Amino acid sequence: MRQNNYQGALQQPIGSGFGVTSTASEVIKGIDLTGKIAIVTGGNTGIGLETAKVLAGAGATVIIPARDIEKAKRNLEGISNIEMEAMDLMDTTSIDAFAERFLASGRPLHLLIHNAGIMWVPLRWDNRGYESQLATNYLAQFQLTARLWPALKKAHGARVVNVSSQGHQFGTFDFDDPNFLNREYETLLSYGQSKTASNLFALELDERGKAFGIRAYSLHPGSINGTELAREAPLELFQKLGYCDANGVLFPEVAAALKTIPQGAATTVWCATSPMLNTIGGVYCEDCDIADLVLEEGVTKGVKPYSVDEFNAKRLWKLSETMTGILFNTAE
């Protein structure tokens, strides 16, 4: 019987030798990516920028699709082995156009890193009427992966890495009302749903892709200081969560628990490059190792069972095909 991570069967640490404070540069040390092609969404800022720099420094050609090309040029100036392309994850036409340009180049794709995401945003919809966090954090991943599938197969050994979050524990996936049409919108509940979807996608994608040498992973990068993820969050929300005082100053114990950007990019880079994962896929990782499956209530380290559930993963795949209008037949 083939191994897979349905029901979290493989969710246990494998002793990577790295941990909470490891940096992206440390986990990639000694790994040569010369001749490899990588795409990193959101690669012009935050942990995506650090991921792109480290992969490029190891020899990979890194393509950064960005909504704001001028900003990307400024942030990526002076970094070798970087290409920039226009793409907006809230615009399905833009995603297709980017994928078509890449496929037209005839190159294989060795690493597809879905790093871009949004959080703490008010209720808004994309041009299809889909809630924005679901559209950006998950449906765009599904669409881009489906469109780039021929290039991933051409690599004869590729990895798809979904930057998810411990925030998947804020919410399961609501198959009856994913777009909050009939229930009250809560920004963290929406975020949790989108990240649960990202985990389920990696789970099912790995099972369907490994026959072609394509493995998939999801991960929690950690709570990170200095990113743009919370740019739309109101101060009151952080106060309610107990993160900061009335002036917006983080409480010392909260600040002490935050990772630096190089530390925040480490698990992404580990999932993308570690030889320890050559025969393991579909797993949710954190702190540069495979995470534990956790059953207790509340937000804690590890991954919740509903986020690595076979039935949920297969059901979400079918729903995603319906929502995106894409028949993602991995066998083709």
CSV table of C-alpha atoms in Angstrom, one decimal:
chain,number,residue,atom,x,y,z
A,1,MET,CA,0.0,0.0,0.0
A,2,ARG,CA,1.3,3.4,-0.9
A,3,GLN,CA,2.1,5.8,1.9
A,4,ASN,CA,0.1,9.0,2.3
A,5,ASN,CA,-0.8,11.5,5.0
A,6,TYR,CA,-4.5,11.0,5.0
A,7,GLN,CA,-5.8,11.4,8.6
A,8,GLY,CA,-2.4,12.7,9.6
A,9,ALA,CA,-0.7,9.3,9.3
A,10,LEU,CA,2.7,10.9,8.7
A,11,GLN,CA,2.3,13.8,11.1
A,12,GLN,CA,5.2,13.3,13.4
A,13,PRO,CA,8.6,15.1,13.6
A,14,ILE,CA,11.5,13.3,11.8
A,15,GLY,CA,14.4,15.0,13.7
A,16,SER,CA,15.5,17.5,11.1
A,17,GLY,CA,18.2,19.0,13.3
A,18,PHE,CA,16.6,22.5,12.9
A,19,GLY,CA,14.1,24.3,15.0
A,20,VAL,CA,12.3,27.5,16.1
A,21,THR,CA,15.3,29.8,15.7
A,22,SER,CA,16.8,28.3,12.5
A,23,THR,CA,17.1,30.6,9.6
A,24,ALA,CA,16.5,30.1,5.9
A,25,SER,CA,20.2,30.4,5.1
A,26,GLU,CA,21.0,27.7,7.7
A,27,VAL,CA,18.5,25.1,6.4
A,28,ILE,CA,19.7,25.4,2.8
A,29,LYS,CA,23.4,25.3,3.6
A,30,GLY,CA,25.1,22.8,1.3
A,31,ILE,CA,22.2,22.5,-1.1
A,32,ASP,CA,22.9,23.4,-4.7
A,33,LEU,CA,19.9,24.6,-6.8
A,34,THR,CA,21.9,25.4,-9.9
A,35,GLY,CA,19.7,24.8,-13.0
A,36,LYS,CA,16.5,24.7,-10.9
A,37,ILE,CA,13.5,27.0,-11.6
A,38,ALA,CA,11.4,28.4,-8.8
A,39,ILE,CA,8.3,30.5,-8.7
A,40,VAL,CA,7.6,32.4,-5.4
A,41,THR,CA,4.4,34.3,-5.1
A,42,GLY,CA,4.6,37.3,-2.8
A,43,GLY,CA,8.4,37.1,-3.3
A,44,ASN,CA,9.0,40.8,-3.2
A,45,THR,CA,8.3,41.4,0.5
A,46,GLY,CA,8.5,39.8,4.0
A,47,ILE,CA,9.3,36.1,4.3
A,48,GLY,CA,8.6,35.7,0.5
A,49,LEU,CA,11.5,38.1,-0.3
A,50,GLU,CA,13.8,36.2,2.1
A,51,THR,CA,12.8,32.9,0.5
A,52,ALA,CA,13.5,34.2,-3.0
A,53,LYS,CA,16.9,35.6,-1.9
A,54,VAL,CA,18.0,32.4,-0.3
A,55,LEU,CA,16.8,30.2,-3.2
A,56,ALA,CA,18.5,32.5,-5.7
A,57,GLY,CA,21.7,32.5,-3.6
A,58,ALA,CA,21.7,28.7,-3.8
A,59,GLY,CA,21.7,28.9,-7.6
A,60,ALA,CA,18.0,28.7,-8.6
A,61,THR,CA,16.4,31.0,-11.1
A,62,VAL,CA,13.6,32.6,-9.1
A,63,ILE,CA,10.5,34.1,-10.8
A,64,ILE,CA,8.5,36.6,-8.7
A,65,PRO,CA,5.0,37.3,-9.9
A,66,ALA,CA,3.9,40.6,-8.4
A,67,ARG,CA,0.9,42.9,-8.6
A,68,ASP,CA,3.1,45.9,-8.2
A,69,ILE,CA,6.1,45.5,-10.5
A,70,GLU,CA,7.7,48.8,-9.6
A,71,LYS,CA,7.7,47.9,-5.9
A,72,ALA,CA,9.1,44.5,-6.7
A,73,LYS,CA,11.9,46.0,-8.7
A,74,ARG,CA,12.8,48.3,-5.7
A,75,ASN,CA,12.7,45.4,-3.2
A,76,LEU,CA,14.6,43.0,-5.4
A,77,GLU,CA,17.2,45.3,-6.7
A,78,GLY,CA,20.7,43.9,-6.7
A,79,ILE,CA,19.7,40.2,-6.3
A,80,SER,CA,21.0,37.9,-8.9
A,81,ASN,CA,19.0,35.1,-10.6
A,82,ILE,CA,15.6,36.9,-10.2
A,83,GLU,CA,12.9,37.4,-12.8
A,84,MET,CA,9.8,39.5,-12.3
A,85,GLU,CA,6.4,39.1,-13.9
A,86,ALA,CA,3.0,40.8,-13.5
A,87,MET,CA,0.3,38.8,-11.7
A,88,ASP,CA,-2.6,39.6,-9.4
A,89,LEU,CA,-4.0,36.8,-7.3
A,90,MET,CA,-7.4,38.4,-7.1
A,91,ASP,CA,-7.6,38.5,-10.9
A,92,THR,CA,-8.1,35.0,-12.5
A,93,THR,CA,-7.3,36.4,-16.0
A,94,SER,CA,-4.0,37.6,-14.7
A,95,ILE,CA,-3.1,34.2,-13.1
A,96,ASP,CA,-3.9,32.5,-16.4
A,97,ALA,CA,-1.8,35.0,-18.4
A,98,PHE,CA,1.2,34.5,-16.1
A,99,ALA,CA,1.0,30.7,-16.3
A,100,GLU,CA,0.7,30.9,-20.1
A,101,ARG,CA,3.8,33.0,-20.4
A,102,PHE,CA,5.7,30.6,-18.3
A,103,LEU,CA,4.5,27.5,-20.2
A,104,ALA,CA,5.4,29.3,-23.4
A,105,SER,CA,9.0,29.5,-22.2
A,106,GLY,CA,9.2,25.7,-22.4
A,107,ARG,CA,11.0,25.5,-19.0
A,108,PRO,CA,10.4,23.0,-16.3
A,109,LEU,CA,9.2,24.2,-12.9
A,110,HIS,CA,11.0,22.6,-9.9
A,111,LEU,CA,9.6,24.7,-7.1
A,112,LEU,CA,6.2,26.3,-6.9
A,113,ILE,CA,6.0,28.2,-3.6
A,114,HIS,CA,2.6,29.7,-2.7
A,115,ASN,CA,3.8,32.3,-0.3
A,116,ALA,CA,1.5,35.2,-1.0
A,117,GLY,CA,-1.5,35.7,1.3
A,118,ILE,CA,-3.7,38.2,3.1
A,119,MET,CA,-5.1,38.4,6.6
A,120,TRP,CA,-7.2,40.6,8.9
A,121,VAL,CA,-9.1,42.1,6.0
A,122,PRO,CA,-12.7,43.3,6.0
A,123,LEU,CA,-15.4,41.4,4.0
A,124,ARG,CA,-14.8,41.9,0.3
A,125,TRP,CA,-15.1,39.8,-2.8
A,126,ASP,CA,-13.2,39.1,-6.0
A,127,ASN,CA,-14.7,39.6,-9.5
A,128,ARG,CA,-16.5,36.2,-9.2
A,129,GLY,CA,-18.1,37.1,-5.9
A,130,TYR,CA,-15.8,34.9,-3.9
A,131,GLU,CA,-14.6,36.1,-0.4
A,132,SER,CA,-11.2,37.6,-0.7
A,133,GLN,CA,-9.2,35.6,1.8
A,134,LEU,CA,-10.5,32.3,0.3
A,135,ALA,CA,-9.8,33.6,-3.2
A,136,THR,CA,-6.3,34.9,-2.5
A,137,ASN,CA,-5.0,32.4,0.1
A,138,TYR,CA,-6.4,29.2,-1.5
A,139,LEU,CA,-8.3,29.4,-4.8
A,140,ALA,CA,-5.4,31.2,-6.5
A,141,GLN,CA,-3.1,28.4,-5.3
A,142,PHE,CA,-5.4,25.8,-6.9
A,143,GLN,CA,-5.7,27.7,-10.2
A,144,LEU,CA,-2.0,28.5,-10.5
A,145,THR,CA,-0.9,25.0,-9.7
A,146,ALA,CA,-3.4,23.5,-12.2
A,147,ARG,CA,-2.3,25.9,-14.9
A,148,LEU,CA,1.4,25.2,-14.3
A,149,TRP,CA,1.0,21.4,-14.0
A,150,PRO,CA,2.6,20.6,-17.3
A,151,ALA,CA,5.8,22.4,-16.2
A,152,LEU,CA,5.8,20.7,-12.8
A,153,LYS,CA,5.6,17.3,-14.5
A,154,LYS,CA,8.4,18.3,-16.9
A,155,ALA,CA,10.8,18.9,-13.9
A,156,HIS,CA,10.7,15.1,-13.2
A,157,GLY,CA,11.0,16.0,-9.5
A,158,ALA,CA,9.1,19.1,-8.2
A,159,ARG,CA,7.7,20.4,-5.0
A,160,VAL,CA,4.7,22.6,-4.3
A,161,VAL,CA,4.9,24.4,-1.0
A,162,ASN,CA,1.8,26.1,0.5
A,163,VAL,CA,2.6,28.7,3.2
A,164,SER,CA,-0.3,28.1,5.4
A,165,SER,CA,-0.6,29.0,9.1
A,166,GLN,CA,-1.3,27.9,12.6
A,167,GLY,CA,-4.4,30.1,11.9
A,168,HIS,CA,-5.9,27.1,10.2
A,169,GLN,CA,-7.1,26.3,13.7
A,170,PHE,CA,-9.4,29.4,13.7
A,171,GLY,CA,-11.8,27.6,11.4
A,172,THR,CA,-12.7,24.5,9.5
A,173,PHE,CA,-13.8,24.7,5.9
A,174,ASP,CA,-17.5,25.5,5.5
A,175,PHE,CA,-18.6,23.6,2.5
A,176,ASP,CA,-22.2,25.0,2.7
A,177,ASP,CA,-21.2,28.6,2.8
A,178,PRO,CA,-17.5,29.2,2.0
A,179,ASN,CA,-18.2,32.8,0.9
A,180,PHE,CA,-20.1,34.0,4.0
A,181,LEU,CA,-23.3,34.6,2.1
A,182,ASN,CA,-25.5,33.2,4.9
A,183,ARG,CA,-23.4,33.6,8.0
A,184,GLU,CA,-21.8,36.5,9.8
A,185,TYR,CA,-18.4,37.4,8.5
A,186,GLU,CA,-15.5,37.1,11.0
A,187,THR,CA,-12.1,37.9,9.5
A,188,LEU,CA,-10.2,35.3,11.5
A,189,LEU,CA,-12.8,32.6,10.8
A,190,SER,CA,-12.4,33.4,7.1
A,191,TYR,CA,-8.6,33.3,7.4
A,192,GLY,CA,-8.7,30.0,9.2
A,193,GLN,CA,-11.0,28.5,6.5
A,194,SER,CA,-8.6,29.6,3.8
A,195,LYS,CA,-5.6,28.1,5.5
A,196,THR,CA,-7.4,24.8,6.2
A,197,ALA,CA,-8.2,24.7,2.5
A,198,SER,CA,-4.5,25.2,1.7
A,199,ASN,CA,-3.5,22.3,4.0
A,200,LEU,CA,-6.1,20.0,2.4
A,201,PHE,CA,-5.0,21.0,-1.0
A,202,ALA,CA,-1.4,20.0,-0.3
A,203,LEU,CA,-2.6,16.7,1.2
A,204,GLU,CA,-4.6,15.8,-1.9
A,205,LEU,CA,-2.1,17.3,-4.4
A,206,ASP,CA,0.7,15.1,-3.0
A,207,GLU,CA,-1.3,11.9,-3.3
A,208,ARG,CA,-2.3,12.8,-6.9
A,209,GLY,CA,1.1,14.2,-8.0
A,210,LYS,CA,3.7,11.8,-6.5
A,211,ALA,CA,3.4,9.4,-9.4
A,212,PHE,CA,4.9,12.2,-11.5
A,213,GLY,CA,7.6,13.0,-8.9
A,214,ILE,CA,5.6,16.0,-7.6
A,215,ARG,CA,5.4,16.3,-3.8
A,216,ALA,CA,3.4,18.9,-1.9
A,217,TYR,CA,3.6,20.4,1.6
A,218,SER,CA,1.9,23.0,3.8
A,219,LEU,CA,3.5,24.8,6.6
A,220,HIS,CA,3.2,27.3,9.5
A,221,PRO,CA,6.0,29.8,9.2
A,222,GLY,CA,5.6,31.1,12.7
A,223,SER,CA,4.4,34.5,14.0
A,224,ILE,CA,6.8,36.9,12.4
A,225,ASN,CA,7.8,40.5,13.2
A,226,GLY,CA,8.2,43.0,10.3
A,227,THR,CA,5.9,41.6,7.6
A,228,GLU,CA,3.1,43.4,5.8
A,229,LEU,CA,0.5,40.8,6.6
A,230,ALA,CA,-1.3,42.9,9.2
A,231,ARG,CA,-1.3,46.2,7.3
A,232,GLU,CA,-5.2,46.3,7.2
A,233,ALA,CA,-5.8,45.1,10.8
A,234,PRO,CA,-7.3,47.6,13.2
A,235,LEU,CA,-5.6,48.3,16.4
A,236,GLU,CA,-8.7,47.2,18.3
A,237,LEU,CA,-8.3,43.7,17.0
A,238,PHE,CA,-4.8,43.3,18.3
A,239,GLN,CA,-5.9,44.7,21.7
A,240,LYS,CA,-8.8,42.2,21.8
A,241,LEU,CA,-6.4,39.3,21.2
A,242,GLY,CA,-4.2,40.5,23.9
A,243,TYR,CA,-1.2,41.3,21.7
A,244,CYS,CA,-0.6,45.0,22.5
A,245,ASP,CA,-1.5,47.9,24.8
A,246,ALA,CA,-3.8,50.9,24.0
A,247,ASN,CA,-0.9,52.6,22.1
A,248,GLY,CA,-0.2,49.6,19.8
A,249,VAL,CA,2.9,48.6,21.7
A,250,LEU,CA,3.4,44.8,21.7
A,251,PHE,CA,3.5,43.2,25.1
A,252,PRO,CA,7.0,42.0,25.9
A,253,GLU,CA,6.0,38.3,26.1
A,254,VAL,CA,4.3,38.6,22.7
A,255,ALA,CA,7.3,40.4,21.1
A,256,ALA,CA,9.7,37.8,22.5
A,257,ALA,CA,7.8,35.0,20.8
A,258,LEU,CA,8.0,36.5,17.3
A,259,LYS,CA,10.4,35.2,14.7
A,260,THR,CA,12.6,37.3,12.6
A,261,ILE,CA,12.0,37.3,8.8
A,262,PRO,CA,15.0,35.0,8.2
A,263,GLN,CA,13.6,32.6,10.8
A,264,GLY,CA,10.1,32.9,9.4
A,265,ALA,CA,11.3,31.9,5.9
A,266,ALA,CA,13.2,28.8,7.2
A,267,THR,CA,10.3,26.3,7.2
A,268,THR,CA,9.3,27.3,3.6
A,269,VAL,CA,12.9,26.7,2.4
A,270,TRP,CA,13.2,23.5,4.4
A,271,CYS,CA,10.0,22.1,2.8
A,272,ALA,CA,11.2,23.2,-0.6
A,273,THR,CA,14.7,21.8,-0.5
A,274,SER,CA,15.3,19.3,2.4
A,275,PRO,CA,16.5,15.8,1.1
A,276,MET,CA,14.8,14.4,4.3
A,277,LEU,CA,11.5,15.0,2.5
A,278,ASN,CA,12.4,13.2,-0.7
A,279,THR,CA,10.0,10.3,0.1
A,280,ILE,CA,7.5,12.1,2.3
A,281,GLY,CA,4.8,14.5,1.2
A,282,GLY,CA,1.4,15.8,2.0
A,283,VAL,CA,2.5,16.8,5.5
A,284,TYR,CA,2.0,20.0,7.4
A,285,CYS,CA,5.3,21.4,8.8
A,286,GLU,CA,6.4,24.0,11.4
A,287,ASP,CA,9.7,25.0,12.9
A,288,CYS,CA,11.6,23.2,10.1
A,289,ASP,CA,10.2,19.7,10.8
A,290,ILE,CA,7.0,17.8,10.3
A,291,ALA,CA,4.4,18.9,12.9
A,292,ASP,CA,2.5,16.7,15.3
A,293,LEU,CA,-1.2,15.9,14.9
A,294,VAL,CA,-3.1,17.6,17.8
A,295,LEU,CA,-6.5,16.7,19.1
A,296,GLU,CA,-6.9,19.2,22.0
A,297,GLU,CA,-9.1,22.3,21.7
A,298,GLY,CA,-7.7,25.8,21.2
A,299,VAL,CA,-4.9,27.2,19.1
A,300,THR,CA,-1.7,25.3,19.7
A,301,LYS,CA,1.3,23.9,17.9
A,302,GLY,CA,0.6,21.2,15.3
A,303,VAL,CA,-2.1,20.5,12.8
A,304,LYS,CA,-5.8,19.7,13.5
A,305,PRO,CA,-7.3,16.4,12.1
A,306,TYR,CA,-9.9,18.2,10.0
A,307,SER,CA,-7.0,19.8,8.1
A,308,VAL,CA,-5.5,16.5,7.0
A,309,ASP,CA,-8.7,14.6,6.5
A,310,GLU,CA,-9.1,12.5,3.3
A,311,PHE,CA,-12.8,13.1,2.8
A,312,ASN,CA,-12.5,16.8,3.3
A,313,ALA,CA,-9.5,17.0,0.9
A,314,LYS,CA,-11.3,15.1,-1.9
A,315,ARG,CA,-14.5,17.1,-1.4
A,316,LEU,CA,-12.6,20.4,-1.5
A,317,TRP,CA,-10.8,19.3,-4.7
A,318,LYS,CA,-14.2,18.8,-6.4
A,319,LEU,CA,-15.6,22.1,-5.0
A,320,SER,CA,-12.5,23.9,-6.1
A,321,GLU,CA,-12.9,22.7,-9.7
A,322,THR,CA,-16.5,23.9,-9.6
A,323,MET,CA,-15.6,27.3,-8.1
A,324,THR,CA,-12.7,28.0,-10.5
A,325,GLY,CA,-14.1,26.3,-13.6
A,326,ILE,CA,-10.9,24.3,-13.9
A,327,LEU,CA,-11.0,20.5,-14.3
A,328,PHE,CA,-7.7,19.7,-12.6
A,329,ASN,CA,-7.0,16.2,-13.9
A,330,THR,CA,-3.5,15.5,-12.6
A,331,ALA,CA,-3.2,12.4,-14.8
A,332,GLU,CA,-3.2,14.5,-18.0
